[in-house]
Each structure stands twice: as structure tokens, then as C-alpha cells.
PDB file of C-alpha atoms in Angstrom:
ATOM      1  CA  MET A   1       4.915 -24.633  21.290  1.00 84.00           C
ATOM      2  CA  PHE A   2       3.312 -27.700  19.809  1.00 85.00           C
ATOM      3  CA  GLY A   3       5.865 -30.124  20.092  1.00 83.00           C
ATOM      4  CA  VAL A   4       7.430 -30.786  16.625  1.00 86.00           C
ATOM      5  CA  ASN A   5      10.900 -32.193  16.397  1.00 87.00           C
ATOM      6  CA  PRO A   6      13.989 -30.112  15.323  1.00 88.00           C
ATOM      7  CA  LEU A   7      13.301 -30.861  11.725  1.00 89.00           C
ATOM      8  CA  ASN A   8      10.038 -29.472  11.754  1.00 89.00           C
ATOM      9  CA  MET A   9      11.121 -26.136  13.237  1.00 89.00           C
ATOM     10  CA  VAL A  10      13.687 -25.580  10.228  1.00 91.00           C
ATOM     11  CA  LEU A  11      11.152 -26.287   7.685  1.00 92.00           C
ATOM     12  CA  ALA A  12       8.635 -23.954   9.562  1.00 91.00           C
ATOM     13  CA  PHE A  13      11.403 -21.491   9.446  1.00 91.00           C
ATOM     14  CA  ILE A  14      12.591 -22.227   5.628  1.00 93.00           C
ATOM     15  CA  ALA A  15       8.748 -21.530   4.588  1.00 92.00           C
ATOM     16  CA  ALA A  16       8.134 -18.185   6.484  1.00 90.00           C
ATOM     17  CA  ALA A  17      11.502 -17.082   5.152  1.00 91.00           C
ATOM     18  CA  LEU A  18      10.434 -18.053   1.519  1.00 93.00           C
ATOM     19  CA  ALA A  19       6.701 -15.993   2.335  1.00 91.00           C
ATOM     20  CA  ALA A  20       8.801 -12.929   3.526  1.00 90.00           C
ATOM     21  CA  LEU A  21      10.988 -12.980   0.875  1.00 93.00           C
ATOM     22  CA  THR A  22       8.201 -12.938  -1.625  1.00 93.00           C
ATOM     23  CA  GLN A  23       6.409 -10.353  -0.022  1.00 91.00           C
ATOM     24  CA  TYR A  24       9.395  -7.939  -0.094  1.00 92.00           C
ATOM     25  CA  LEU A  25      10.233  -8.740  -3.416  1.00 94.00           C
ATOM     26  CA  LEU A  26       6.344  -7.766  -4.260  1.00 93.00           C
ATOM     27  CA  ALA A  27       6.805  -4.709  -2.080  1.00 90.00           C
ATOM     28  CA  ARG A  28       9.820  -3.325  -4.147  1.00 92.00           C
ATOM     29  CA  ALA A  29       8.025  -3.884  -7.277  1.00 92.00           C
ATOM     30  CA  ASN A  30       5.021  -1.544  -5.595  1.00 90.00           C
ATOM     31  CA  VAL A  31       2.890  -4.780  -5.637  1.00 90.00           C
ATOM     32  CA  PRO A  32      -0.644  -3.935  -3.299  1.00 89.00           C
ATOM     33  CA  PHE A  33      -0.149  -5.297   0.188  1.00 86.00           C
ATOM     34  CA  PHE A  34      -3.263  -7.671  -0.501  1.00 88.00           C
ATOM     35  CA  PHE A  35      -1.897  -9.341  -3.058  1.00 92.00           C
ATOM     36  CA  SER A  36       1.360  -9.520  -1.367  1.00 90.00           C
ATOM     37  CA  GLN A  37      -0.270 -11.523   1.305  1.00 90.00           C
ATOM     38  CA  ILE A  38      -1.816 -13.899  -1.059  1.00 93.00           C
ATOM     39  CA  ALA A  39       1.532 -14.881  -2.497  1.00 93.00           C
ATOM     40  CA  GLY A  40       2.842 -15.104   0.882  1.00 91.00           C
ATOM     41  CA  GLY A  41       0.183 -17.339   1.913  1.00 91.00           C
ATOM     42  CA  PHE A  42       0.324 -19.236  -1.312  1.00 94.00           C
ATOM     43  CA  VAL A  43       4.545 -19.846  -1.313  1.00 93.00           C
ATOM     44  CA  LEU A  44       4.012 -20.899   2.253  1.00 92.00           C
ATOM     45  CA  THR A  45       1.300 -23.444   1.748  1.00 92.00           C
ATOM     46  CA  ILE A  46       3.226 -25.095  -1.225  1.00 93.00           C
ATOM     47  CA  ALA A  47       6.182 -25.375   0.968  1.00 91.00           C
ATOM     48  CA  ALA A  48       4.227 -27.109   3.495  1.00 90.00           C
ATOM     49  CA  ALA A  49       2.545 -29.326   1.364  1.00 90.00           C
ATOM     50  CA  LEU A  50       6.077 -30.325  -0.592  1.00 90.00           C
ATOM     51  CA  SER A  51       7.675 -31.199   3.325  1.00 88.00           C
ATOM     52  CA  PRO A  52       6.254 -34.707   3.753  1.00 86.00           C
ATOM     53  CA  LEU A  53       8.636 -35.903   0.510  1.00 86.00           C
ATOM     54  CA  LEU A  54      11.357 -35.439   2.961  1.00 86.00           C
ATOM     55  CA  ALA A  55       9.940 -39.013   4.255  1.00 82.00           C
ATOM     56  CA  GLN A  56      11.363 -40.532   1.176  1.00 80.00           C
ATOM     57  CA  THR A  57      15.033 -39.956   2.458  1.00 78.00           C
ATOM     58  CA  GLY A  58      14.256 -42.802   5.459  1.00 76.00           C
ATOM     59  CA  TRP A  59      15.104 -39.938   8.110  1.00 78.00           C
ATOM     60  CA  ASP A  60      13.226 -40.493  10.828  1.00 78.00           C
ATOM     61  CA  GLN A  61      12.807 -37.221  11.947  1.00 80.00           C
ATOM     62  CA  ALA A  62      11.254 -36.658   8.521  1.00 81.00           C
ATOM     63  CA  THR A  63       8.447 -39.420   8.979  1.00 80.00           C
ATOM     64  CA  SER A  64       6.965 -37.446  11.741  1.00 81.00           C
ATOM     65  CA  ILE A  65       6.780 -33.988   9.645  1.00 85.00           C
ATOM     66  CA  ARG A  66       3.375 -32.294  10.770  1.00 86.00           C
ATOM     67  CA  PRO A  67       2.651 -29.676   7.662  1.00 88.00           C
ATOM     68  CA  SER A  68      -0.255 -28.002   9.776  1.00 87.00           C
ATOM     69  CA  VAL A  69       1.804 -26.635  12.225  1.00 88.00           C
ATOM     70  CA  ILE A  70       4.389 -25.156   8.931  1.00 89.00           C
ATOM     71  CA  VAL A  71       1.216 -23.295   7.940  1.00 89.00           C
ATOM     72  CA  ALA A  72       0.620 -22.312  11.183  1.00 86.00           C
ATOM     73  CA  SER A  73       3.622 -21.030  11.641  1.00 85.00           C
ATOM     74  CA  GLY A  74       3.935 -18.871   8.733  1.00 84.00           C
ATOM     75  CA  ILE A  75       0.403 -17.248   9.405  1.00 84.00           C
ATOM     76  CA  VAL A  76       1.720 -15.898  12.664  1.00 81.00           C
ATOM     77  CA  LEU A  77       4.062 -13.975  10.389  1.00 79.00           C
ATOM     78  CA  MET A  78       1.658 -12.635   8.180  1.00 81.00           C
ATOM     79  CA  LEU A  79      -1.120 -11.860  10.838  1.00 77.00           C
ATOM     80  CA  ALA A  80      -1.854  -7.976  11.235  1.00 67.00           C
ATOM     81  CA  GLY A  81      -1.391  -8.039  14.756  1.00 67.00           C
ATOM     82  CA  LEU A  82      -0.283  -4.057  15.085  1.00 66.00           C
ATOM     83  CA  THR A  83      -3.534  -3.042  12.570  1.00 70.00           C
ATOM     84  CA  VAL A  84      -5.598  -4.858  15.266  1.00 73.00           C
ATOM     85  CA  VAL A  85      -4.418  -3.194  18.499  1.00 72.00           C
ATOM     86  CA  GLY A  86      -4.442   0.437  16.453  1.00 73.00           C
ATOM     87  CA  ALA A  87      -8.125  -0.302  15.462  1.00 75.00           C
ATOM     88  CA  ALA A  88      -9.384  -1.507  18.989  1.00 74.00           C
ATOM     89  CA  GLN A  89      -7.479   1.783  20.068  1.00 75.00           C
ATOM     90  CA  ASP A  90      -8.874   3.968  17.870  1.00 76.00           C
ATOM     91  CA  ALA A  91     -12.410   2.909  18.699  1.00 78.00           C
ATOM     92  CA  ILE A  92     -11.811   3.306  22.475  1.00 76.00           C
ATOM     93  CA  ASP A  93     -10.804   6.692  21.582  1.00 76.00           C
ATOM     94  CA  GLY A  94     -13.768   7.837  19.987  1.00 78.00           C
ATOM     95  CA  PHE A  95     -11.307   7.996  16.505  1.00 78.00           C
ATOM     96  CA  ALA A  96     -14.249   6.061  14.679  1.00 78.00           C
ATOM     97  CA  LEU A  97     -13.445   6.808  10.764  1.00 80.00           C
ATOM     98  CA  THR A  98      -9.763   5.683  11.279  1.00 81.00           C
ATOM     99  CA  ALA A  99     -10.947   2.919  13.333  1.00 79.00           C
ATOM    100  CA  LEU A 100     -13.077   1.798  10.239  1.00 82.00           C
ATOM    101  CA  GLY A 101     -10.044   2.298   7.960  1.00 80.00           C
ATOM    102  CA  ARG A 102      -7.909   0.054   9.981  1.00 80.00           C
ATOM    103  CA  LEU A 103     -10.767  -2.584  10.529  1.00 81.00           C
ATOM    104  CA  LEU A 104     -11.243  -2.423   6.608  1.00 83.00           C
ATOM    105  CA  GLU A 105      -7.009  -2.697   6.264  1.00 82.00           C
ATOM    106  CA  LEU A 106      -7.203  -5.875   8.625  1.00 82.00           C
ATOM    107  CA  VAL A 107      -9.999  -7.810   6.607  1.00 84.00           C
ATOM    108  CA  THR A 108      -8.354  -7.359   3.646  1.00 85.00           C
ATOM    109  CA  GLN A 109      -4.729  -8.458   4.771  1.00 84.00           C
ATOM    110  CA  THR A 110      -6.860 -11.645   6.451  1.00 86.00           C
ATOM    111  CA  VAL A 111      -8.699 -12.156   3.276  1.00 89.00           C
ATOM    112  CA  GLY A 112      -5.155 -12.134   1.200  1.00 88.00           C
ATOM    113  CA  VAL A 113      -3.997 -14.521   3.703  1.00 89.00           C
ATOM    114  CA  VAL A 114      -6.696 -17.131   3.635  1.00 90.00           C
ATOM    115  CA  LEU A 115      -7.160 -16.344  -0.223  1.00 92.00           C
ATOM    116  CA  GLY A 116      -3.590 -17.117  -0.790  1.00 92.00           C
ATOM    117  CA  ILE A 117      -3.438 -20.653   1.369  1.00 91.00           C
ATOM    118  CA  LEU A 118      -6.687 -21.894  -0.368  1.00 91.00           C
ATOM    119  CA  LEU A 119      -4.555 -21.352  -3.691  1.00 92.00           C
ATOM    120  CA  GLY A 120      -1.973 -23.193  -1.949  1.00 91.00           C
ATOM    121  CA  LEU A 121      -3.769 -26.206  -1.097  1.00 90.00           C
ATOM    122  CA  GLU A 122      -5.993 -26.607  -4.402  1.00 90.00           C
ATOM    123  CA  PHE A 123      -2.645 -26.030  -6.193  1.00 92.00           C
ATOM    124  CA  ALA A 124      -1.209 -28.572  -4.311  1.00 89.00           C
ATOM    125  CA  ARG A 125      -4.053 -31.485  -4.595  1.00 89.00           C
ATOM    126  CA  VAL A 126      -3.952 -30.677  -8.267  1.00 89.00           C
ATOM    127  CA  LEU A 127       0.070 -31.767  -8.176  1.00 85.00           C
ATOM    128  CA  GLY A 128      -0.830 -34.887  -6.214  1.00 85.00           C
ATOM    129  CA  PHE A 129       0.195 -33.553  -2.754  1.00 84.00           C
ATOM    130  CA  ALA A 130      -3.162 -32.915  -1.316  1.00 79.00           C
ATOM    131  CA  MET A 131      -2.793 -31.632   2.512  1.00 79.00           C
ATOM    132  CA  ALA A 132      -6.118 -31.852   4.113  1.00 74.00           C
ATOM    133  CA  PRO A 133      -6.282 -29.380   6.681  1.00 73.00           C
ATOM    134  CA  PRO A 134      -6.583 -30.291  10.277  1.00 72.00           C
ATOM    135  CA  SER A 135     -10.272 -30.394  11.922  1.00 72.00           C
ATOM    136  CA  GLN A 136      -9.501 -29.971  15.464  1.00 74.00           C
ATOM    137  CA  ALA A 137      -7.085 -26.920  16.857  1.00 75.00           C
ATOM    138  CA  LEU A 138      -3.423 -28.173  16.922  1.00 78.00           C
ATOM    139  CA  PRO A 139      -1.991 -30.302  20.035  1.00 82.00           C
ATOM    140  CA  LEU A 140       0.145 -28.220  21.904  1.00 87.00           C
ATOM    141  CA  GLY A 141       3.664 -29.355  23.312  1.00 86.00           C
ATOM    142  CA  PRO A 142       5.278 -29.562  26.779  1.00 90.00           C
ATOM    143  CA  LEU A 143       4.352 -26.512  29.097  1.00 91.00           C
ATOM    144  CA  GLY A 144       7.817 -25.356  29.319  1.00 90.00           C
ATOM    145  CA  LEU A 145       8.196 -25.131  25.597  1.00 91.00           C
ATOM    146  CA  GLN A 146       5.055 -23.080  25.144  1.00 91.00           C
ATOM    147  CA  PHE A 147       6.325 -20.846  27.099  1.00 93.00           C
ATOM    148  CA  VAL A 148       9.384 -20.586  25.234  1.00 92.00           C
ATOM    149  CA  GLY A 149       7.516 -20.567  21.927  1.00 89.00           C
ATOM    150  CA  ALA A 150       5.373 -17.937  23.084  1.00 91.00           C
ATOM    151  CA  ALA A 151       8.609 -15.945  23.577  1.00 92.00           C
ATOM    152  CA  ILE A 152      10.378 -16.623  20.750  1.00 90.00           C
ATOM    153  CA  ILE A 153       7.121 -15.288  18.819  1.00 86.00           C
ATOM    154  CA  ALA A 154       6.601 -12.160  21.021  1.00 88.00           C
ATOM    155  CA  VAL A 155      10.126 -11.333  20.592  1.00 89.00           C
ATOM    156  CA  ALA A 156      10.293 -11.733  16.766  1.00 85.00           C
ATOM    157  CA  VAL A 157       7.152  -9.603  16.236  1.00 81.00           C
ATOM    158  CA  ALA A 158       8.613  -7.034  18.452  1.00 84.00           C
ATOM    159  CA  VAL A 159      12.135  -7.044  16.130  1.00 86.00           C
ATOM    160  CA  TYR A 160      10.037  -7.266  13.111  1.00 78.00           C
ATOM    161  CA  ASN A 161       8.213  -4.175  13.940  1.00 75.00           C
ATOM    162  CA  GLY A 162      11.088  -1.786  14.594  1.00 80.00           C
ATOM    163  CA  ALA A 163      10.930  -1.793  18.515  1.00 79.00           C
ATOM    164  CA  GLY A 164      13.887  -0.953  20.488  1.00 82.00           C
ATOM    165  CA  LEU A 165      15.294  -3.032  23.340  1.00 86.00           C
ATOM    166  CA  ARG A 166      13.245  -1.867  25.968  1.00 83.00           C
ATOM    167  CA  VAL A 167      10.093  -2.983  24.185  1.00 82.00           C
ATOM    168  CA  VAL A 168      11.669  -6.118  23.161  1.00 87.00           C
ATOM    169  CA  VAL A 169      12.299  -6.789  26.886  1.00 89.00           C
ATOM    170  CA  ILE A 170       8.412  -5.761  27.724  1.00 87.00           C
ATOM    171  CA  SER A 171       7.401  -7.842  24.861  1.00 86.00           C
ATOM    172  CA  ALA A 172       9.351 -11.260  26.191  1.00 90.00           C
ATOM    173  CA  ALA A 173       7.761 -10.639  29.777  1.00 91.00           C
ATOM    174  CA  LEU A 174       4.297  -9.968  28.694  1.00 91.00           C
ATOM    175  CA  SER A 175       4.243 -13.249  26.217  1.00 91.00           C
ATOM    176  CA  PHE A 176       4.655 -15.256  29.630  1.00 93.00           C
ATOM    177  CA  VAL A 177       2.408 -13.357  31.440  1.00 93.00           C
ATOM    178  CA  ALA A 178      -0.474 -13.887  28.680  1.00 93.00           C
ATOM    179  CA  TRP A 179       0.776 -17.515  28.221  1.00 94.00           C
ATOM    180  CA  ALA A 180       0.162 -18.108  31.831  1.00 94.00           C
ATOM    181  CA  GLY A 181      -3.361 -16.626  32.240  1.00 93.00           C
ATOM    182  CA  PHE A 182      -4.488 -18.849  29.040  1.00 94.00           C
ATOM    183  CA  VAL A 183      -2.738 -22.243  30.707  1.00 93.00           C
ATOM    184  CA  ALA A 184      -4.560 -21.123  33.962  1.00 94.00           C
ATOM    185  CA  ALA A 185      -7.792 -20.385  32.082  1.00 93.00           C
ATOM    186  CA  SER A 186      -7.505 -23.767  30.102  1.00 91.00           C
ATOM    187  CA  THR A 187      -6.906 -25.453  33.143  1.00 91.00           C
ATOM    188  CA  LEU A 188     -10.138 -24.150  35.019  1.00 92.00           C
ATOM    189  CA  GLY A 189     -12.269 -25.411  32.132  1.00 89.00           C
ATOM    190  CA  PHE A 190     -12.328 -22.271  29.480  1.00 91.00           C
ATOM    191  CA  ASP A 191     -12.667 -23.245  26.145  1.00 87.00           C
ATOM    192  CA  THR A 192      -9.541 -22.350  24.028  1.00 85.00           C
ATOM    193  CA  ALA A 193     -11.291 -18.960  22.871  1.00 86.00           C
ATOM    194  CA  ALA A 194     -12.439 -17.869  26.214  1.00 91.00           C
ATOM    195  CA  ALA A 195      -8.746 -18.799  27.506  1.00 91.00           C
ATOM    196  CA  SER A 196      -7.379 -16.871  24.687  1.00 89.00           C
ATOM    197  CA  GLY A 197      -9.119 -13.861  26.062  1.00 89.00           C
ATOM    198  CA  ALA A 198      -8.379 -14.302  29.463  1.00 91.00           C
ATOM    199  CA  GLY A 199      -4.414 -14.546  28.774  1.00 91.00           C
ATOM    200  CA  ALA A 200      -4.714 -11.359  26.770  1.00 88.00           C
ATOM    201  CA  PHE A 201      -6.703  -9.056  29.452  1.00 90.00           C
ATOM    202  CA  LEU A 202      -4.252 -10.110  31.925  1.00 90.00           C
ATOM    203  CA  ALA A 203      -1.238  -9.133  29.456  1.00 88.00           C
ATOM    204  CA  LEU A 204      -3.551  -6.155  28.982  1.00 83.00           C
ATOM    205  CA  ALA A 205      -3.672  -5.173  32.236  1.00 86.00           C
ATOM    206  CA  VAL A 206       0.193  -5.686  33.435  1.00 86.00           C
ATOM    207  CA  GLY A 207       1.136  -3.681  29.811  1.00 80.00           C
ATOM    208  CA  ALA A 208      -1.033  -0.780  30.457  1.00 78.00           C
ATOM    209  CA  SER A 209      -0.061  -0.876  34.497  1.00 79.00           C
ATOM    210  CA  LEU A 210       3.751  -1.261  33.112  1.00 75.00           C
ATOM    211  CA  GLY A 211       3.028   1.717  30.529  1.00 69.00           C
ATOM    212  CA  ILE A 212       1.756   4.258  33.444  1.00 69.00           C
ATOM    213  CA  TYR A 213       4.637   3.216  35.212  1.00 69.00           C
ATOM    214  CA  LEU A 214       7.288   3.667  32.384  1.00 64.00           C
ATOM    215  CA  GLY A 215       5.409   7.357  31.648  1.00 59.00           C
ATOM    216  CA  GLN A 216       4.006   6.359  28.143  1.00 51.00           C
ATOM    217  CA  PRO A 217       0.931   3.839  27.166  1.00 49.00           C
ATOM    218  CA  LEU A 218       2.170   0.788  25.338  1.00 53.00           C
ATOM    219  CA  THR A 219      -0.684   1.237  23.160  1.00 48.00           C
ATOM    220  CA  ALA A 220       0.889   4.785  22.008  1.00 43.00           C
ATOM    221  CA  SER A 221       4.393   3.039  21.706  1.00 43.00           C
ATOM    222  CA  LEU A 222       2.428   0.631  19.248  1.00 45.00           C
ATOM    223  CA  ARG A 223       0.816   3.159  17.072  1.00 43.00           C
ATOM    224  CA  GLY A 224       4.155   4.433  16.672  1.00 39.00           C
ATOM    225  CA  VAL A 225       5.659   1.519  15.482  1.00 38.00           C
ATOM    226  CA  THR A 226       2.488   1.148  12.934  1.00 41.00           C
ATOM    227  CA  ARG A 227       2.820   4.200  11.614  1.00 39.00           C
ATOM    228  CA  SER A 228       6.878   3.714  11.211  1.00 39.00           C
ATOM    229  CA  ARG A 229       5.342   0.409   8.839  1.00 43.00           C
ATOM    230  CA  ALA A 230       3.590   2.434   6.952  1.00 42.00           C
ATOM    231  CA  ARG A 231       6.004   4.990   5.996  1.00 39.00           C
ATOM    232  CA  LEU A 232       8.346   2.210   5.471  1.00 37.00           C
ATOM    233  CA  ARG A 233       5.862   0.583   3.139  1.00 43.00           C
ATOM    234  CA  ARG A 234       5.281   3.769   1.335  1.00 42.00           C
TER     235      ARG A 234
END
């Protein structure tokens, strides 16, 4: 999505895999998920901060590594997306108590990621591998690759959460719808936040209509996946 070279993609995959492995091992040790998020963010940031060392090999692709993209890619892995959906759905349906519980879980998980990244940045600075956070939004790559990246993210999240083949296909299709809405809104002059909201709303409208056609609202399926993940954690 951000137009990086193949080496940067491989490094992003490795960093995300290390973060996921760290969280898996901590989960096996019954460490609370909040601390698991901190550890995952820390490992991810350290891997990103050390990646520019490959430039010393003289490899052309190594000279254009963008550590910020590596961190951004890993953050997508640790985002509590289904928790947001579940909290919003519970609030809309009038279940205020469970909605508040999900919101608290969302805040805890997000704070964990932020703390892990901050600790990683500080530790990298102490080691002499300081990585300055970008002051502006990451520039996107070619339009076609943006859609490919959106589909990969959607499919990966669906598979990660134990979705079946039908939900995986629907997720890929809705990613195209959402990103098309984002691109269209951006072209009309919307800022990034507003364009993101427009794309999300368009995907929601299409997804809700598709859920009615299939005989089951998509949010119900997402809540079922969320409950399955909770049981797996226990």
C-alpha cells in the first residue's frame, strides 16, 4: 500500500511475525494481554529500528528501507478491530454495560501497543539506533497496489480471526469497496480522517445489505468470531 520495495515487505513480515510469536509465547505463559501488547510493540519497533543496518551490506534495496512502514504494518496486526466493532454494535443495540467493557478492553489494548512502541523507540535510541517517528502521514504507493494491499490486510485479518472461506471472500470484496470510497473521497478533497470515514461507511452499507441477503448480519458473525477468540485466549 505504501509503495515500498520487496525487501521492505519481507522485513515488515519478519518484524510482524516476531511480534506475533512474542505474543503467542506470552499467552502460553498466561501473561495478561495488556503486557503482551507492550511486548509485541517493543519487539516490532526494535526490529524496525535495526533494519537500516542492512544498508551496510551495499544492497541497493537496503538503502531505501523505511522503518516507519515496518512499524505501521505491525500495528495493523495488533489493532483491536473486532473489539471496536463489538463495542459499537453493543452500544447501538442498547447493551451499555457490555459496550463499556469492550471500550475499556479497546483502550487497554491500544495503550499497550503505544507503550511498547515508545519503549522500543527509547531503547533503540539508547543503543544508538534512534528512529525518528514520521511527522506526516505515510505516502501511499501506486493506486493498483493500494487495492492489493487493502485486500491482503482484510484477508489476513479474517484468517487470523478464524473466519470461514465465505467470510474471507466477503472481507476481500469489502476491502475494495472501502478503499474505493476512501480514494473517491480523497479525490473530492476530503482530509484523511473524513475520507477514511467515508470509505468505512460505504463498506458498512454494502456489508449490511449483503448480510441481509445472506440471511445473517455481518456484525453477528463478527461477534461470534470475537467470542471464539475469547474462548481461545482462556
